[in-house]
Tab-separated table of C-alpha atoms in Angstrom:
chain	number	residue	atom	x	y	z
X	1	UNK	CA	136.092	88.529	86.478
X	2	UNK	CA	132.672	88.693	84.829
X	3	UNK	CA	129.401	88.432	86.718
X	4	UNK	CA	128.707	85.046	85.114
X	5	UNK	CA	132.116	83.696	86.175
X	6	UNK	CA	131.593	84.886	89.725
X	7	UNK	CA	128.092	83.446	90.092
X	8	UNK	CA	129.208	80.156	88.556
X	9	UNK	CA	132.088	80.004	91.035
X	10	UNK	CA	129.786	80.952	93.922
X	11	UNK	CA	127.377	78.151	93.028
X	12	UNK	CA	130.271	75.673	92.877
X	13	UNK	CA	131.541	76.731	96.323
X	14	UNK	CA	128.026	76.642	97.793
X	15	UNK	CA	127.660	73.090	96.442
X	16	UNK	CA	131.056	72.056	97.807
X	17	UNK	CA	130.136	73.473	101.207
X	18	UNK	CA	126.721	71.783	101.202
X	19	UNK	CA	128.030	68.328	100.287
X	20	UNK	CA	131.167	68.597	102.450
X	21	UNK	CA	128.967	69.350	105.444
X	22	UNK	CA	126.662	66.470	104.469
X	23	UNK	CA	129.656	64.110	104.583
X	24	UNK	CA	130.544	65.347	108.058
X	25	UNK	CA	127.025	64.934	109.517
X	26	UNK	CA	127.067	61.174	110.142
X	27	UNK	CA	130.451	60.898	111.936
X	28	UNK	CA	129.705	64.112	113.825
X	29	UNK	CA	126.267	63.009	115.079
X	30	UNK	CA	127.637	59.543	115.936
X	31	UNK	CA	130.279	61.273	118.054
X	32	UNK	CA	127.624	63.401	119.790
X	33	UNK	CA	125.389	60.417	120.599
X	34	UNK	CA	128.313	58.216	121.668
X	35	UNK	CA	129.538	60.833	124.138
X	36	UNK	CA	126.069	61.800	125.400
X	37	UNK	CA	126.500	65.411	124.293
X	38	UNK	CA	122.796	66.153	124.664
X	39	UNK	CA	121.171	69.482	125.348
X	40	UNK	CA	120.278	70.605	128.871
X	41	UNK	CA	117.552	73.191	129.228
X	42	UNK	CA	118.378	76.307	131.225
X	43	UNK	CA	116.070	76.671	134.213
X	44	UNK	CA	116.979	80.278	135.037
X	45	UNK	CA	116.781	83.481	133.024
X	46	UNK	CA	119.453	86.142	132.606
X	47	UNK	CA	118.196	87.787	135.806
X	48	UNK	CA	119.008	84.633	137.792
X	49	UNK	CA	115.360	83.822	138.518
X	50	UNK	CA	113.709	80.531	137.640
X	51	UNK	CA	111.815	80.431	134.323
X	52	UNK	CA	109.360	77.494	134.554
X	53	UNK	CA	107.381	78.507	131.443
X	54	UNK	CA	110.500	78.527	129.264
X	55	UNK	CA	111.662	75.211	130.751
X	56	UNK	CA	108.313	73.502	130.093
X	57	UNK	CA	108.133	74.771	126.478
X	58	UNK	CA	111.590	73.401	125.677
X	59	UNK	CA	111.503	70.237	127.794
X	60	UNK	CA	111.187	68.007	124.703
X	61	UNK	CA	114.668	69.077	123.578
X	62	UNK	CA	116.431	67.531	126.572
X	63	UNK	CA	118.944	64.910	125.429
X	64	UNK	CA	118.915	65.885	121.729
X	65	UNK	CA	122.539	66.412	120.629
X	66	UNK	CA	123.655	70.017	120.405
X	67	UNK	CA	126.813	71.768	119.105
X	68	UNK	CA	125.588	71.407	115.495
X	69	UNK	CA	127.140	74.800	114.815
X	70	UNK	CA	130.509	73.013	114.727
X	71	UNK	CA	129.469	71.638	111.334
X	72	UNK	CA	128.900	75.157	109.992
X	73	UNK	CA	132.136	76.805	111.024
X	74	UNK	CA	134.063	73.530	110.819
X	75	UNK	CA	133.150	72.963	107.167
X	76	UNK	CA	133.959	76.610	106.394
X	77	UNK	CA	137.384	76.261	108.019
X	78	UNK	CA	138.108	72.972	106.219
X	79	UNK	CA	137.246	74.487	102.823
X	80	UNK	CA	139.383	77.550	103.555
X	81	UNK	CA	142.373	75.397	104.546
X	82	UNK	CA	141.893	73.219	101.445
X	83	UNK	CA	141.910	76.287	99.174
X	84	UNK	CA	145.029	77.659	100.872
X	85	UNK	CA	146.748	74.256	100.546
X	86	UNK	CA	145.893	74.241	96.831
X	87	UNK	CA	147.296	77.768	96.529
X	88	UNK	CA	150.576	76.753	98.173
X	89	UNK	CA	150.838	73.735	95.876
X	90	UNK	CA	149.811	75.457	92.623
X	91	UNK	CA	149.908	79.261	92.960
X	92	UNK	CA	150.028	79.578	89.160
X	93	UNK	CA	146.371	78.544	88.775
X	94	UNK	CA	145.153	81.316	91.086
X	95	UNK	CA	144.616	84.947	90.013
X	96	UNK	CA	147.386	87.467	90.561
X	97	UNK	CA	147.293	89.038	94.013
X	98	UNK	CA	145.246	86.165	95.469
X	99	UNK	CA	147.268	86.002	98.694
X	100	UNK	CA	146.810	89.741	99.299
X	101	UNK	CA	143.077	89.398	98.664
X	102	UNK	CA	142.860	86.576	101.205
X	103	UNK	CA	144.772	88.627	103.767
X	104	UNK	CA	142.563	91.667	103.231
X	105	UNK	CA	139.161	89.962	102.985
X	106	UNK	CA	139.212	86.589	104.765
X	107	UNK	CA	141.648	86.507	107.680
X	108	UNK	CA	139.718	88.824	110.006
X	109	UNK	CA	136.232	87.366	109.298
X	110	UNK	CA	137.628	83.838	109.669
X	111	UNK	CA	139.353	84.711	112.943
X	112	UNK	CA	136.152	86.300	114.274
X	113	UNK	CA	134.026	83.324	113.220
X	114	UNK	CA	136.326	80.806	114.917
X	115	UNK	CA	136.954	82.902	118.046
X	116	UNK	CA	133.284	83.457	118.841
X	117	UNK	CA	132.426	79.880	117.816
X	118	UNK	CA	134.962	78.506	120.309
X	119	UNK	CA	133.475	80.712	123.026
X	120	UNK	CA	130.072	79.226	122.223
X	121	UNK	CA	131.575	75.726	122.183
X	122	UNK	CA	132.821	76.178	125.743
X	123	UNK	CA	129.360	77.451	126.710
X	124	UNK	CA	127.734	74.380	125.129
X	125	UNK	CA	130.121	72.014	126.898
X	126	UNK	CA	129.438	73.683	130.253
X	127	UNK	CA	125.707	73.338	129.545
X	128	UNK	CA	125.927	69.644	128.662
X	129	UNK	CA	128.144	68.705	131.605
X	130	UNK	CA	126.202	71.035	133.914
X	131	UNK	CA	129.358	72.805	135.016
X	132	UNK	CA	128.720	75.823	137.237
X	133	UNK	CA	125.351	77.074	138.345
X	134	UNK	CA	124.121	78.441	135.019
X	135	UNK	CA	124.036	75.314	132.796
X	136	UNK	CA	126.508	77.117	130.602
X	137	UNK	CA	128.690	80.201	130.901
X	138	UNK	CA	127.129	83.065	132.812
X	139	UNK	CA	125.866	86.005	130.754
X	140	UNK	CA	128.526	88.261	132.335
X	141	UNK	CA	131.385	85.979	131.261
X	142	UNK	CA	130.033	85.632	127.709
X	143	UNK	CA	129.468	89.382	127.416
X	144	UNK	CA	132.977	90.035	128.711
X	145	UNK	CA	134.556	87.816	126.058
X	146	UNK	CA	132.323	89.261	123.335
X	147	UNK	CA	133.403	92.768	124.327
X	148	UNK	CA	137.056	91.683	124.263
X	149	UNK	CA	136.715	90.243	120.729
X	150	UNK	CA	134.749	93.305	119.608
X	151	UNK	CA	137.328	95.745	120.977
X	152	UNK	CA	140.126	93.805	119.286
X	153	UNK	CA	138.277	93.928	115.964
X	154	UNK	CA	137.401	97.620	116.391
X	155	UNK	CA	141.018	98.504	117.114
X	156	UNK	CA	142.188	96.523	114.091
X	157	UNK	CA	139.724	98.230	111.725
X	158	UNK	CA	140.356	101.703	113.135
X	159	UNK	CA	144.107	101.616	113.700
X	160	UNK	CA	145.420	99.058	111.188
X	161	UNK	CA	142.931	99.351	108.342
X	162	UNK	CA	142.156	103.055	108.755
X	163	UNK	CA	138.360	102.869	108.985
X	164	UNK	CA	136.650	105.799	110.713
X	165	UNK	CA	133.697	106.740	108.511
X	166	UNK	CA	130.023	105.813	108.413
X	167	UNK	CA	128.140	105.647	105.105
X	168	UNK	CA	124.540	106.831	105.145
X	169	UNK	CA	122.672	105.837	101.947
X	170	UNK	CA	121.580	108.905	100.006
X	171	UNK	CA	123.669	111.251	102.146
X	172	UNK	CA	127.250	110.066	101.741
X	173	UNK	CA	130.154	109.303	104.085
X	174	UNK	CA	130.664	110.878	107.502
X	175	UNK	CA	133.952	110.636	109.376
X	176	UNK	CA	133.076	109.870	112.992
X	177	UNK	CA	136.629	109.480	114.273
X	178	UNK	CA	137.024	107.544	117.519
X	179	UNK	CA	133.257	107.010	117.703
X	180	UNK	CA	133.844	104.288	115.105
X	181	UNK	CA	135.179	102.032	117.888
X	182	UNK	CA	132.077	102.016	120.173
X	183	UNK	CA	129.827	101.747	117.101
X	184	UNK	CA	131.814	98.699	115.943
X	185	UNK	CA	131.577	97.126	119.408
X	186	UNK	CA	127.818	97.776	119.607
X	187	UNK	CA	127.157	96.137	116.208
X	188	UNK	CA	129.438	93.174	116.946
X	189	UNK	CA	127.938	92.367	120.359
X	190	UNK	CA	124.411	93.153	119.209
X	191	UNK	CA	124.601	90.884	116.152
X	192	UNK	CA	126.146	88.045	118.158
X	193	UNK	CA	123.438	88.153	120.808
X	194	UNK	CA	120.676	88.668	118.238
X	195	UNK	CA	121.443	85.182	116.885
X	196	UNK	CA	121.507	83.720	120.383
X	197	UNK	CA	118.168	85.323	121.299
X	198	UNK	CA	116.538	84.363	117.981
X	199	UNK	CA	117.571	80.717	118.354
X	200	UNK	CA	115.186	78.411	120.171
X	201	UNK	CA	112.820	77.044	117.529
X	202	UNK	CA	113.846	74.391	115.021
X	203	UNK	CA	115.234	76.006	111.888
X	204	UNK	CA	114.671	79.588	113.035
X	205	UNK	CA	118.262	80.736	113.572
X	206	UNK	CA	119.581	78.639	110.665
X	207	UNK	CA	116.953	79.975	108.257
X	208	UNK	CA	117.477	83.615	109.198
X	209	UNK	CA	121.258	83.269	109.085
X	210	UNK	CA	121.084	82.070	105.468
X	211	UNK	CA	119.234	85.251	104.498
X	212	UNK	CA	121.706	87.355	106.496
X	213	UNK	CA	124.827	85.781	104.985
X	214	UNK	CA	123.417	85.933	101.461
X	215	UNK	CA	122.695	89.640	101.997
X	216	UNK	CA	126.248	90.172	103.278
X	217	UNK	CA	127.499	88.279	100.220
X	218	UNK	CA	125.587	90.557	97.835
X	219	UNK	CA	126.935	93.659	99.604
X	220	UNK	CA	130.492	92.285	99.502
X	221	UNK	CA	130.175	91.516	95.788
X	222	UNK	CA	128.783	95.002	95.084
X	223	UNK	CA	131.861	96.437	96.846
X	224	UNK	CA	134.208	94.292	94.757
X	225	UNK	CA	135.155	92.033	97.679
X	226	UNK	CA	134.791	88.797	95.739
X	227	UNK	CA	136.513	86.470	98.210
X	228	UNK	CA	134.468	87.850	101.092
X	229	UNK	CA	131.332	87.232	99.033
X	230	UNK	CA	132.392	83.624	98.413
X	231	UNK	CA	133.136	83.285	102.152
X	232	UNK	CA	129.500	84.228	102.865
X	233	UNK	CA	128.298	81.765	100.212
X	234	UNK	CA	130.325	78.929	101.759
X	235	UNK	CA	128.766	79.573	105.172
X	236	UNK	CA	125.313	79.673	103.550
X	237	UNK	CA	125.947	76.274	101.941
X	238	UNK	CA	126.887	74.780	105.308
X	239	UNK	CA	123.804	76.381	106.873
X	240	UNK	CA	121.595	74.686	104.265
X	241	UNK	CA	122.893	71.302	105.386
X	242	UNK	CA	122.352	72.210	109.020
X	243	UNK	CA	118.795	73.342	108.215
X	244	UNK	CA	118.159	70.037	106.427
X	245	UNK	CA	118.759	68.131	109.663
X	246	UNK	CA	117.338	70.775	111.996
X	247	UNK	CA	113.726	70.710	110.767
X	248	UNK	CA	111.341	68.976	113.235
X	249	UNK	CA	112.107	66.539	114.629
X	250	UNK	CA	115.606	67.987	114.813
X	251	UNK	CA	118.490	65.523	114.639
X	252	UNK	CA	120.668	68.025	116.481
X	253	UNK	CA	120.655	71.679	117.495
X	254	UNK	CA	123.017	74.482	116.607
X	255	UNK	CA	124.010	75.281	120.174
X	256	UNK	CA	125.773	78.491	121.163
X	257	UNK	CA	128.731	77.542	119.013
């Protein structure tokens, strides 16, 4: 595959993702409004104490539909399933070894995306329905599930895929053995919570995530992981649609999902 072919394909998939998400916006937002799935502002911080300043700064968001992140991972999942359905119907039009490439580059990222998104979806639902005393899942419960997902991913990379080295630019690779597992967990949990902490202003998380996923896409392409690069492009296309509707006044918010 030439660079021109790849970039042409990436642009096509970004466009498909953008317009597919656009088509989903109206029925999705109608569903949110119809079922009163509006945002509730947390009144307490992670330490359990009241946070009146935070509550007053975000009071205008009360009632605006949330869970907009469903559009991002939902569109990505729909496109993935459509491609796999096309592969099952016409495998002859796909490159040789396509199924092995999907298994090696897409399954684990897709599983991680959906698993953590569903955790956030439960958190959003608890927030909207005011279930429990935290207007959402408690930080301990969320951290516990994040650690569980991270440990599962770390074990898979270390034991099944054989990863145990750390690359330092300009210095080379260093085998760190079992230390790879806690490093993996730290990056996984840190990145997940970095998005959650960054979110809070219209367009902030969505805008930064586009830059992040495009950077991941460039790195994946440089490593020859073409499907993983396209995966990042598809998410970026969905994020563009989300950003379109998230600029002030936001039509809906991303939510923890």
